[in-house]
Coordinates of C-alpha atoms in Angstrom, one line a residue:
X6 CA 220.5 112.6 -29.8
X7 CA 216.4 112.5 -29.0
X8 CA 216.8 108.8 -28.8
X9 CA 219.5 109.0 -26.5
X10 CA 217.7 111.3 -24.0
X11 CA 214.6 108.6 -24.4
X12 CA 217.0 105.9 -23.6
X13 CA 218.6 107.8 -20.7
X14 CA 215.0 108.7 -19.3
X15 CA 213.8 105.0 -19.4
X16 CA 216.9 104.3 -17.3
X17 CA 216.5 106.9 -14.9
X18 CA 213.1 105.8 -14.1
X19 CA 214.0 102.4 -14.0
X20 CA 216.8 103.4 -11.7
X21 CA 214.0 105.5 -9.6
X22 CA 211.4 102.6 -9.6
X23 CA 214.2 99.9 -8.5
X24 CA 215.1 102.4 -5.5
X25 CA 211.5 103.0 -4.3
X26 CA 211.1 98.9 -3.7
X27 CA 211.1 97.9 -0.1
X28 CA 214.2 95.7 0.8
X29 CA 213.7 92.4 2.2
X30 CA 215.5 90.2 4.4
X31 CA 214.5 86.5 5.6
X32 CA 216.0 85.4 8.9
X33 CA 216.0 81.3 8.3
X34 CA 216.7 79.4 11.4
X35 CA 217.4 75.6 11.6
X36 CA 215.6 72.9 13.9
X37 CA 214.2 75.9 16.0
X38 CA 211.6 74.8 18.4
X39 CA 208.3 76.6 18.4
X40 CA 209.0 77.2 22.3
X41 CA 212.2 79.0 21.8
X42 CA 211.2 82.6 21.5
X43 CA 211.6 84.9 24.4
X44 CA 208.4 86.6 23.7
X45 CA 206.4 83.6 23.5
X46 CA 206.7 83.1 27.3
X47 CA 206.7 79.3 26.9
X48 CA 210.3 78.7 28.1
X49 CA 211.5 80.7 31.0
X50 CA 215.3 80.2 30.2
X51 CA 215.0 81.6 26.5
X52 CA 216.8 85.0 26.1
X53 CA 215.9 86.8 22.5
X54 CA 215.7 90.4 23.1
X55 CA 216.3 91.5 19.7
X56 CA 213.8 88.9 18.1
X57 CA 211.6 89.8 20.6
X58 CA 211.7 93.2 20.2
X59 CA 211.3 92.5 16.4
X60 CA 208.4 90.8 16.9
X61 CA 206.9 93.7 18.9
X62 CA 207.3 95.9 15.8
X63 CA 205.4 93.7 13.5
X64 CA 203.7 90.1 13.8
X65 CA 203.6 87.3 15.4
X66 CA 201.9 84.3 13.1
X67 CA 200.3 82.3 16.0
X68 CA 200.1 79.8 13.3
X69 CA 203.2 79.9 11.2
X70 CA 204.2 76.9 9.2
X71 CA 207.1 75.4 7.3
X72 CA 206.5 73.7 4.2
X73 CA 208.1 69.8 5.6
X74 CA 209.5 68.8 8.9
X75 CA 212.9 68.3 7.3
X76 CA 215.9 70.6 6.2
X77 CA 215.9 70.4 2.3
X78 CA 212.7 70.1 1.3
X79 CA 211.4 72.9 3.4
X80 CA 213.9 75.0 2.0
X81 CA 213.5 74.0 -1.6
X82 CA 209.9 75.2 -0.8
X83 CA 210.9 78.7 0.9
X84 CA 213.0 79.4 -2.3
X85 CA 210.7 78.5 -5.1
X86 CA 207.7 79.6 -3.3
X87 CA 206.2 76.6 -4.6
X88 CA 205.2 73.3 -2.6
X89 CA 208.4 70.8 -3.0
X90 CA 206.6 68.2 -3.9
X91 CA 205.5 69.6 -7.1
X92 CA 209.1 69.3 -8.2
X93 CA 210.0 66.0 -6.6
X94 CA 212.1 67.3 -3.8
X95 CA 210.3 65.5 -1.1
X96 CA 213.2 64.9 1.4
X97 CA 216.6 65.1 2.2
X98 CA 217.6 62.2 0.1
X99 CA 215.5 63.7 -3.2
X100 CA 217.6 64.6 -6.2
X101 CA 217.8 68.2 -7.0
X102 CA 217.2 68.0 -10.6
X103 CA 213.5 69.4 -10.4
X104 CA 215.0 72.4 -7.9
X105 CA 217.6 73.3 -10.3
X106 CA 215.1 73.7 -13.0
X107 CA 212.7 76.1 -10.9
X108 CA 213.1 79.9 -10.7
X109 CA 214.0 81.2 -7.4
X110 CA 212.7 84.3 -5.4
X111 CA 215.9 85.5 -5.5
X112 CA 216.0 85.2 -9.2
X113 CA 212.9 86.9 -9.8
X114 CA 214.2 89.8 -7.5
X115 CA 217.3 90.1 -9.1
X116 CA 215.7 90.4 -12.6
X117 CA 213.7 93.3 -10.9
X118 CA 216.4 95.3 -10.0
X119 CA 217.2 94.1 -6.5
X120 CA 220.7 92.9 -5.0
X121 CA 220.6 89.3 -3.7
X122 CA 222.4 87.7 -1.1
X123 CA 222.8 84.0 0.5
X124 CA 224.3 83.7 4.0
X125 CA 224.8 80.5 6.0
X126 CA 223.4 77.2 5.0
X127 CA 222.2 76.5 1.8
X128 CA 221.6 72.5 1.6
X129 CA 220.3 72.9 -2.0
X130 CA 223.5 71.4 -4.2
X131 CA 226.8 72.7 -4.3
X132 CA 227.3 75.8 -2.7
X133 CA 229.5 77.0 -5.5
X134 CA 226.3 77.5 -7.3
X135 CA 224.6 79.5 -5.1
X136 CA 224.8 82.2 -7.7
X137 CA 223.3 80.3 -10.4
X138 CA 220.2 80.3 -8.0
X139 CA 219.7 84.4 -8.2
X140 CA 221.9 85.3 -5.5
X141 CA 224.3 88.3 -6.4
X142 CA 226.7 87.6 -3.3
X143 CA 227.2 84.0 -1.3
X144 CA 228.6 83.7 2.1
X145 CA 228.0 80.1 2.8
X146 CA 229.4 79.5 6.3
X147 CA 227.3 77.0 8.4
X148 CA 229.8 75.7 10.5
X149 CA 233.6 75.8 11.4
X150 CA 235.0 74.1 8.6
X151 CA 236.3 75.7 5.5
X152 CA 233.0 77.6 3.4
X153 CA 232.1 79.1 -0.2
X154 CA 232.1 82.7 -0.6
X155 CA 232.4 85.5 -3.2
X156 CA 232.3 88.0 -0.5
X157 CA 234.6 88.8 2.5
X158 CA 233.1 89.1 6.0
X159 CA 233.1 93.1 5.5
X160 CA 231.1 92.7 2.2
X161 CA 233.9 93.0 -0.2
X162 CA 234.0 91.2 -3.8
X163 CA 236.7 88.3 -4.2
X164 CA 236.7 85.2 -6.4
X165 CA 234.0 82.6 -5.9
X166 CA 236.4 80.5 -3.6
X167 CA 237.0 78.5 -0.7
X168 CA 237.2 80.9 3.2
X169 CA 238.8 79.7 6.3
X170 CA 236.3 80.6 9.1
X171 CA 236.9 84.0 10.8
X172 CA 234.3 84.0 13.1
X173 CA 231.8 81.7 14.9
X174 CA 229.5 80.7 11.7
X175 CA 226.5 82.6 13.2
X176 CA 228.5 85.5 14.1
X177 CA 230.2 85.6 10.5
X178 CA 227.0 85.4 8.7
X179 CA 225.4 88.3 9.9
X180 CA 228.4 90.3 10.2
X181 CA 228.7 89.9 6.6
X182 CA 225.0 90.4 5.8
X183 CA 225.0 93.8 8.0
X184 CA 227.9 94.5 6.0
X185 CA 225.9 94.3 2.9
X186 CA 223.2 96.3 4.0
X187 CA 225.9 99.0 4.6
X188 CA 227.2 98.7 1.0
X189 CA 223.8 98.6 -0.9
X190 CA 222.0 100.9 1.3
X191 CA 221.2 102.9 -1.9
X192 CA 219.4 100.2 -3.5
X193 CA 216.7 97.6 -3.0
X194 CA 218.1 94.0 -2.0
X195 CA 217.3 90.7 -0.7
X196 CA 219.3 89.0 1.9
X197 CA 218.7 85.3 2.9
X198 CA 220.1 84.7 5.9
X199 CA 220.0 81.0 6.8
X200 CA 221.9 80.2 9.7
X201 CA 222.7 76.7 10.7
X202 CA 221.1 77.4 14.7
X203 CA 220.5 75.5 16.9
X204 CA 220.9 72.5 14.7
X205 CA 223.7 70.1 15.5
X206 CA 226.6 69.9 16.1
X207 CA 225.9 72.2 18.9
X208 CA 229.1 74.3 18.7
X209 CA 228.3 77.7 20.4
X210 CA 231.1 79.4 21.8
X211 CA 231.5 79.4 26.0
X212 CA 231.1 83.0 26.0
X213 CA 227.2 82.7 24.4
X214 CA 226.8 79.6 26.8
X215 CA 228.1 81.3 29.7
X216 CA 225.0 83.4 29.2
X217 CA 222.8 80.6 30.6
X218 CA 224.1 79.7 34.2
X219 CA 222.4 77.3 36.2
X220 CA 221.5 73.4 36.6
X221 CA 220.1 72.2 32.8
X222 CA 220.8 70.0 30.2
X223 CA 224.2 70.3 28.6
X224 CA 222.4 70.3 25.4
X225 CA 220.1 72.8 26.4
X226 CA 222.6 75.2 27.3
X227 CA 224.5 74.8 24.0
X228 CA 220.9 75.4 21.7
X229 CA 220.4 78.4 24.1
X230 CA 223.9 79.6 23.3
X231 CA 223.6 79.1 19.9
X232 CA 220.1 81.2 19.4
X233 CA 221.8 83.6 21.8
X234 CA 223.9 84.1 18.6
X235 CA 221.3 84.3 16.3
X236 CA 219.8 87.0 18.7
X237 CA 222.8 88.9 18.6
X238 CA 222.7 88.7 14.6
X239 CA 219.3 90.1 14.4
X240 CA 219.9 93.2 16.5
X241 CA 223.6 93.8 14.4
X242 CA 221.3 93.7 11.2
X243 CA 218.3 95.5 12.2
X244 CA 220.7 98.0 14.2
X245 CA 222.6 98.7 10.6
X246 CA 219.1 99.1 9.2
X247 CA 218.2 101.9 11.7
X248 CA 221.8 103.6 11.1
X249 CA 221.0 103.8 7.3
X250 CA 217.6 105.3 7.8
X251 CA 216.1 102.0 6.1
X252 CA 213.8 100.4 9.2
X253 CA 210.6 101.7 7.5
X254 CA 211.8 100.5 3.8
X255 CA 212.8 96.8 4.8
X256 CA 210.1 93.9 5.6
X257 CA 211.5 91.3 7.9
X258 CA 210.7 87.6 8.2
X259 CA 212.0 85.3 10.7
X260 CA 210.8 81.7 10.3
X261 CA 211.9 78.5 11.4
X262 CA 212.9 75.6 8.8
X263 CA 211.1 73.0 10.9
X264 CA 210.5 71.8 14.6
X265 CA 213.3 70.8 17.0
X266 CA 214.4 67.1 17.1
X267 CA 213.7 65.8 20.5
X268 CA 214.6 62.1 19.6
X269 CA 211.4 61.2 22.0
X270 CA 214.0 60.9 25.3
X271 CA 215.6 64.5 25.1
X272 CA 218.9 62.5 25.8
X273 CA 221.5 65.1 27.3
X274 CA 224.6 63.1 25.5
X275 CA 227.8 64.5 25.3
X276 CA 228.4 67.5 22.9
X277 CA 231.3 65.8 21.2
X278 CA 230.4 64.0 18.1
X279 CA 226.6 64.9 18.8
X280 CA 225.3 64.6 15.1
X281 CA 221.4 63.2 14.9
X282 CA 220.7 63.6 18.9
X283 CA 218.3 66.3 20.1
X284 CA 219.5 69.7 19.3
X285 CA 218.4 71.1 22.7
X286 CA 215.6 73.0 21.6
X287 CA 212.0 72.5 22.5
X288 CA 208.7 72.4 20.6
X289 CA 206.3 73.2 23.9
X290 CA 203.4 73.3 24.2
X291 CA 203.4 71.3 20.5
X292 CA 203.3 67.8 20.4
X293 CA 205.5 66.0 18.2
X294 CA 208.9 66.9 16.8
X295 CA 211.2 67.0 13.3
X296 CA 210.2 64.2 11.1
X297 CA 206.6 64.3 11.7
X298 CA 203.5 66.5 10.3
X299 CA 202.3 66.8 14.1
X300 CA 202.4 70.7 15.0
X301 CA 205.8 69.9 16.7
X302 CA 207.0 69.0 13.4
X303 CA 206.3 72.0 11.0
X304 CA 204.3 74.3 13.4
X305 CA 207.7 77.0 13.8
X306 CA 208.8 80.4 15.0
X307 CA 207.5 82.8 12.4
X308 CA 207.7 86.6 12.5
X309 CA 206.9 89.6 10.0
X310 CA 207.6 93.3 10.6
X311 CA 207.9 96.0 8.3
X312 CA 207.5 99.3 10.5
X313 CA 205.6 102.1 9.4
X314 CA 203.5 99.7 6.9
X315 CA 202.4 96.6 8.7
X316 CA 201.0 97.6 12.1
X317 CA 203.2 96.2 15.1
X318 CA 202.1 94.4 18.1
X319 CA 200.1 92.4 16.2
X320 CA 199.1 88.5 16.9
X321 CA 197.9 87.2 13.7
X322 CA 195.2 84.2 14.5
X323 CA 195.2 82.7 10.5
X324 CA 197.2 79.9 9.5
X325 CA 200.4 81.2 7.3
X326 CA 202.9 79.0 5.2
X327 CA 206.6 79.8 4.4
X328 CA 205.3 79.7 0.9
X329 CA 203.6 83.3 1.2
X330 CA 207.6 84.5 1.4
X331 CA 207.9 84.2 -2.5
X332 CA 204.6 85.5 -3.5
X333 CA 204.5 88.5 -1.3
X334 CA 207.9 89.7 -2.1
X335 CA 207.2 88.9 -5.7
X336 CA 204.3 91.1 -5.2
X337 CA 206.3 94.0 -3.5
X338 CA 208.7 94.2 -6.5
X339 CA 206.0 94.2 -9.0
X340 CA 207.2 90.8 -10.6
X341 CA 205.1 89.4 -13.3
X342 CA 204.4 85.7 -12.3
X343 CA 202.6 83.0 -14.2
X344 CA 199.3 81.5 -12.9
X345 CA 200.5 78.5 -10.9
X346 CA 204.2 79.4 -10.4
X347 CA 203.8 80.3 -6.9
X348 CA 201.9 78.5 -4.4
X349 CA 201.8 81.0 -1.7
X350 CA 200.1 84.2 -0.8
X351 CA 200.8 88.0 -0.8
X352 CA 200.4 88.4 3.5
X353 CA 200.4 92.3 2.8
X354 CA 196.9 93.1 2.6
X355 CA 196.3 90.4 5.4
X356 CA 198.7 91.8 7.9
X357 CA 197.8 95.5 7.1
X358 CA 194.1 94.5 7.9
X359 CA 192.6 95.1 4.5
X360 CA 191.5 92.1 4.2
X361 CA 190.0 90.2 7.3
X362 CA 189.6 86.7 5.5
X363 CA 192.2 84.0 6.2
X364 CA 194.8 84.1 3.5
X365 CA 194.5 80.3 2.7
X366 CA 191.4 78.3 2.2
X367 CA 193.7 75.2 3.4
X368 CA 197.1 74.6 3.6
X369 CA 198.3 71.1 2.5
X370 CA 201.8 68.9 3.3
X371 CA 203.1 65.8 2.1
X372 CA 206.3 64.3 3.6
X373 CA 207.3 60.7 2.8
X374 CA 204.6 58.6 4.7
X375 CA 202.8 61.6 6.0
X376 CA 200.6 63.8 4.5
X377 CA 198.1 66.6 6.3
X378 CA 195.6 68.9 5.9
X379 CA 194.8 72.1 7.8
X380 CA 191.3 73.7 7.2
X381 CA 190.4 76.6 9.4
X382 CA 190.9 75.1 13.0
X383 CA 190.2 71.3 11.7
X384 CA 193.7 69.5 10.6
X385 CA 193.7 65.8 9.3
X386 CA 196.8 64.3 10.2
X387 CA 198.0 60.7 8.1
X388 CA 200.9 58.4 8.7
X389 CA 200.5 55.7 6.6
X390 CA 197.1 53.8 7.4
X391 CA 197.2 56.1 10.5
X392 CA 194.3 58.9 10.5
X393 CA 193.9 61.1 13.0
X394 CA 191.6 64.5 13.3
X395 CA 192.0 67.4 15.2
X396 CA 190.2 70.4 16.5
X397 CA 193.4 72.8 16.8
X398 CA 191.2 75.3 18.2
X399 CA 190.9 73.8 21.7
X400 CA 193.3 71.1 21.1
X401 CA 196.7 72.6 19.6
X402 CA 199.0 70.1 21.2
X403 CA 196.9 67.4 19.2
X404 CA 196.2 65.1 22.4
X405 CA 192.7 64.1 21.4
X406 CA 191.8 62.8 17.8
X407 CA 188.2 63.5 16.9
X408 CA 188.3 61.0 13.9
X409 CA 185.1 58.7 15.3
X410 CA 183.3 61.4 16.4
X411 CA 183.4 63.8 13.1
X412 CA 183.8 61.0 10.1
X413 CA 182.2 63.3 8.0
X414 CA 184.7 65.9 8.2
X415 CA 187.6 63.5 8.0
X416 CA 186.0 61.9 4.9
X417 CA 186.0 65.9 3.2
X418 CA 189.3 66.6 4.3
X419 CA 190.9 63.4 3.4
X420 CA 189.2 64.3 -0.1
X421 CA 190.5 67.6 -0.6
X422 CA 194.1 65.9 0.4
X423 CA 194.0 63.5 -2.0
X424 CA 192.9 65.5 -4.6
X425 CA 195.7 68.0 -4.1
X426 CA 198.5 64.8 -3.4
X427 CA 197.7 63.7 -7.0
X428 CA 199.1 67.2 -8.6
X429 CA 202.1 66.3 -6.9
X430 CA 205.1 64.9 -8.4
X431 CA 204.8 61.7 -7.7
X432 CA 201.1 61.5 -6.9
X433 CA 199.9 59.9 -4.0
X434 CA 199.1 60.2 -0.1
X435 CA 202.4 58.5 0.6
X436 CA 205.6 57.8 -1.3
X437 CA 206.4 54.7 1.1
X438 CA 205.7 53.0 4.1
X439 CA 206.2 54.5 7.7
X440 CA 209.7 53.6 8.8
X441 CA 210.3 51.9 12.4
X442 CA 211.3 55.2 14.1
X443 CA 208.2 57.1 12.6
X444 CA 205.7 54.6 13.8
X445 CA 207.3 54.9 17.2
X446 CA 206.6 58.7 17.0
X447 CA 203.2 58.0 16.3
X448 CA 202.8 55.6 19.1
X449 CA 204.1 57.8 21.6
X450 CA 203.3 61.2 20.6
X451 CA 199.6 60.9 19.1
X452 CA 198.6 57.3 20.7
X453 CA 200.1 57.9 24.1
X454 CA 202.0 54.8 24.0
X455 CA 205.1 53.9 26.4
X456 CA 208.2 55.3 25.1
X457 CA 210.1 53.0 23.2
X458 CA 213.7 52.3 25.3
X459 CA 216.9 54.4 24.1
X460 CA 218.8 52.2 21.4
X461 CA 221.2 50.0 23.5
X462 CA 224.7 50.6 22.6
X463 CA 226.8 47.6 23.0
X464 CA 229.4 47.3 25.8
X465 CA 232.5 48.0 23.6
X466 CA 234.6 50.4 25.7
X467 CA 237.4 49.6 23.2
X468 CA 236.4 51.7 20.1
X469 CA 239.5 52.3 18.7
X470 CA 240.5 48.7 18.4
X471 CA 237.3 48.8 16.3
X472 CA 238.3 51.9 14.3
X473 CA 235.0 53.2 15.4
X474 CA 232.8 50.6 14.3
X475 CA 230.0 49.2 16.5
X476 CA 227.8 46.2 16.1
X477 CA 223.9 46.4 16.7
X478 CA 222.7 43.1 18.0
X479 CA 225.8 41.5 18.6
X480 CA 229.8 42.3 19.8
X481 CA 232.5 43.2 17.4
X482 CA 236.2 42.7 18.1
X483 CA 239.4 43.5 16.8
X484 CA 241.6 39.9 16.8
X485 CA 244.7 40.5 15.1
X486 CA 243.6 43.2 12.5
X487 CA 240.3 41.5 11.8
X488 CA 237.2 42.9 13.2
X489 CA 234.9 39.6 14.2
X490 CA 231.4 40.1 14.6
X491 CA 229.4 37.6 16.8
X492 CA 225.2 37.8 16.9
X493 CA 223.4 37.8 20.5
X494 CA 221.7 35.1 19.6
X495 CA 221.7 32.4 17.1
X496 CA 220.4 32.7 13.9
X497 CA 219.6 36.1 14.4
X498 CA 220.5 39.2 12.0
X499 CA 222.5 41.7 13.0
X500 CA 224.9 44.3 11.4
X501 CA 227.9 46.7 12.0
X502 CA 227.3 50.6 12.1
X503 CA 229.6 53.6 11.8
X504 CA 228.1 56.9 13.0
X505 CA 231.2 59.2 13.1
X506 CA 232.1 59.9 9.6
X507 CA 231.9 62.7 7.1
X508 CA 232.1 61.1 3.7
X509 CA 231.5 63.9 0.9
X510 CA 229.3 62.0 -1.9
X511 CA 229.0 60.2 -4.4
X512 CA 231.3 57.6 -2.4
X513 CA 232.4 53.9 -3.3
X514 CA 232.6 51.5 -0.4
X515 CA 235.1 48.2 -0.4
X516 CA 234.4 45.4 2.1
X517 CA 236.3 42.2 2.3
X518 CA 234.4 39.6 4.8
X519 CA 234.2 36.1 5.3
X520 CA 230.7 34.6 6.5
X521 CA 229.5 31.1 6.3
X522 CA 225.8 32.0 5.6
X523 CA 224.6 32.9 1.9
X524 CA 221.9 35.5 1.1
X525 CA 221.7 39.0 0.7
X526 CA 223.8 41.7 2.1
X527 CA 223.5 45.5 1.7
X528 CA 225.5 48.8 2.6
X529 CA 223.1 51.4 3.7
X530 CA 223.5 55.0 4.7
X531 CA 222.1 58.4 6.2
X532 CA 222.7 61.9 4.9
X533 CA 223.6 64.3 6.9
X534 CA 220.2 66.0 8.0
X535 CA 218.3 62.6 7.6
X536 CA 216.4 61.7 10.6
X537 CA 216.4 57.9 9.7
X538 CA 217.7 55.5 7.2
X539 CA 215.4 55.8 4.0
X540 CA 214.5 53.0 2.1
X541 CA 216.2 54.8 -1.0
X542 CA 219.5 54.8 0.7
X543 CA 220.6 51.1 0.5
X544 CA 222.4 49.1 -2.3
X545 CA 221.8 45.2 -2.0
X546 CA 224.5 42.4 -3.0
X547 CA 224.8 38.6 -3.0
X548 CA 226.8 36.9 -0.3
X549 CA 228.1 33.4 -1.0
X550 CA 228.3 30.6 1.3
X551 CA 231.6 28.8 1.7
X552 CA 233.6 30.9 4.4
X553 CA 236.1 32.1 2.1
X554 CA 237.0 35.5 2.1
X555 CA 235.0 37.5 -0.2
X556 CA 235.0 41.1 -1.5
X557 CA 232.3 43.8 -2.5
X558 CA 232.6 46.8 -4.1
X559 CA 229.5 49.1 -3.9
X560 CA 228.9 52.4 -5.6
X561 CA 226.8 54.9 -3.0
X562 CA 225.2 57.5 -5.2
X563 CA 224.2 60.1 -2.3
X564 CA 224.1 63.4 -3.1
X565 CA 225.4 65.6 -0.2
X566 CA 227.5 64.4 2.7
X567 CA 226.8 60.6 4.2
X568 CA 227.1 60.6 8.1
X569 CA 226.5 57.4 9.1
X570 CA 226.7 53.7 7.2
X571 CA 225.6 50.4 8.3
X572 CA 226.8 47.2 6.5
X573 CA 223.9 44.1 6.8
X574 CA 224.9 40.4 6.1
X575 CA 222.9 37.4 6.4
X576 CA 222.4 36.2 9.7
X577 CA 225.5 34.6 11.7
X578 CA 228.8 35.3 12.7
X579 CA 231.4 37.1 10.3
X580 CA 234.9 38.7 9.9
X581 CA 235.8 41.5 8.1
X582 CA 239.4 42.3 6.9
X583 CA 238.7 45.5 4.7
X584 CA 236.1 48.3 5.5
X585 CA 236.8 50.9 3.3
X586 CA 234.4 53.9 2.7
X587 CA 235.9 57.0 0.8
X588 CA 234.6 59.7 -2.1
X589 CA 234.2 58.6 -5.6
X590 CA 236.8 60.9 -7.1

């Protein structure tokens, strides 16, 4: 009886202790540019009243950073709380083996007695496996297609299964999140609300777009409509907290995963089939865009609010990182963390004014061929062999490199960055050469060179005849069921491409073709979220001369969804009888 009494007492103490822990909510937006918060006052067409109210109740992090200028690695870093290069998750094409071995903040909080729930875009493996990464509940709607969930939009349990969308994806996720707040109002909860907005496809309902009348690019209107849906969702959840007396018991972060993709030209192309274009968001006044370690690529919207604990109305001047979310949450939940398990810092003492020093001595990044370090107001940025030094206190727009004026500062920062990159997996300041698109970006944004011309589209009005295939550097026509490729110039290499596909991976390709040339051909592909065709996403094959039909079957060892493919052959004319791309299963 005495033992039972002790057991019950310990259980009651644990329950009481868990109930006293604060709730934690992380809103994570997608390709959301620095300028697109109404409270910033940068762009006058933005309307985010609920997010602005959240900002006024807490802190605007003036220098808040993502961990990467791309979706997958930034989400991996956020979830683990460790720089993703430490577990080999460097880009959207990286294998997830390292991430799968790490402990997420959801797992840590669940062990500490929290109810954990994920909503929206996951992008870190199969959505059916979200619960294996510490989440009690999952509602992974990130578009208007089927998605995986183990709760309904009203927060009721169901077996993990595919669901058809009942609502617009942003609205569905935030309604489900609000329902979970109500369901668990007596328990501590951690909600990860990762809204796929304003990332392409720009699918805002007309009712949201109608809030932004007047002349403007249609892509801009669509992005503002998607952000209006995000704002409504933030308002719904914060109102639900207020109804249950949870406002002062809940710490909220709102962070962007990376900067907006502008594609330099901000082309207002049609919204139908718009994957890979400008998403309508803006990074003003920052320089650069998604896919760069310039400020425009990973200096993002970043808000923190906890009324009654963190003084409101603040603009915090020191640099902070999305890695700090996990460290802050672990400290609040009193989770024991081994040294080296987390790279972030508990921000609470800094935001409450108890510690006036900068939270970080330096922030560092490495993404593909780029690396960067920010120490105080100095920032060293590298892209391949290029190197730039900026004083962000006077040049946040990164227009004037001071590398030649202050070589000693550049040398010191390079030494720190090199030492840190040596700790990563794999080590090194860069993982390969600069891709042509990145060189174009650096030329335009950082060196002031003329913008490259937009990629020319071949004059092929009848794409139905070519089944959506287009030629680059030549023409493609359908002759009696055979696609005939003719280069623009004799002897110049060309290729064919298809950019309107949604191919689950892994996949296979079978092509039957004829060419008089011999040499090397290749199948290349771009994954959903990739800015460019990565060197790793290419499978070569040998082409024989002779002008006879030949067949190549190629395995595409991708993970995720393939959205764009290219078929390369040796220079010269070619004919294609079969172009068959399909899932491996």
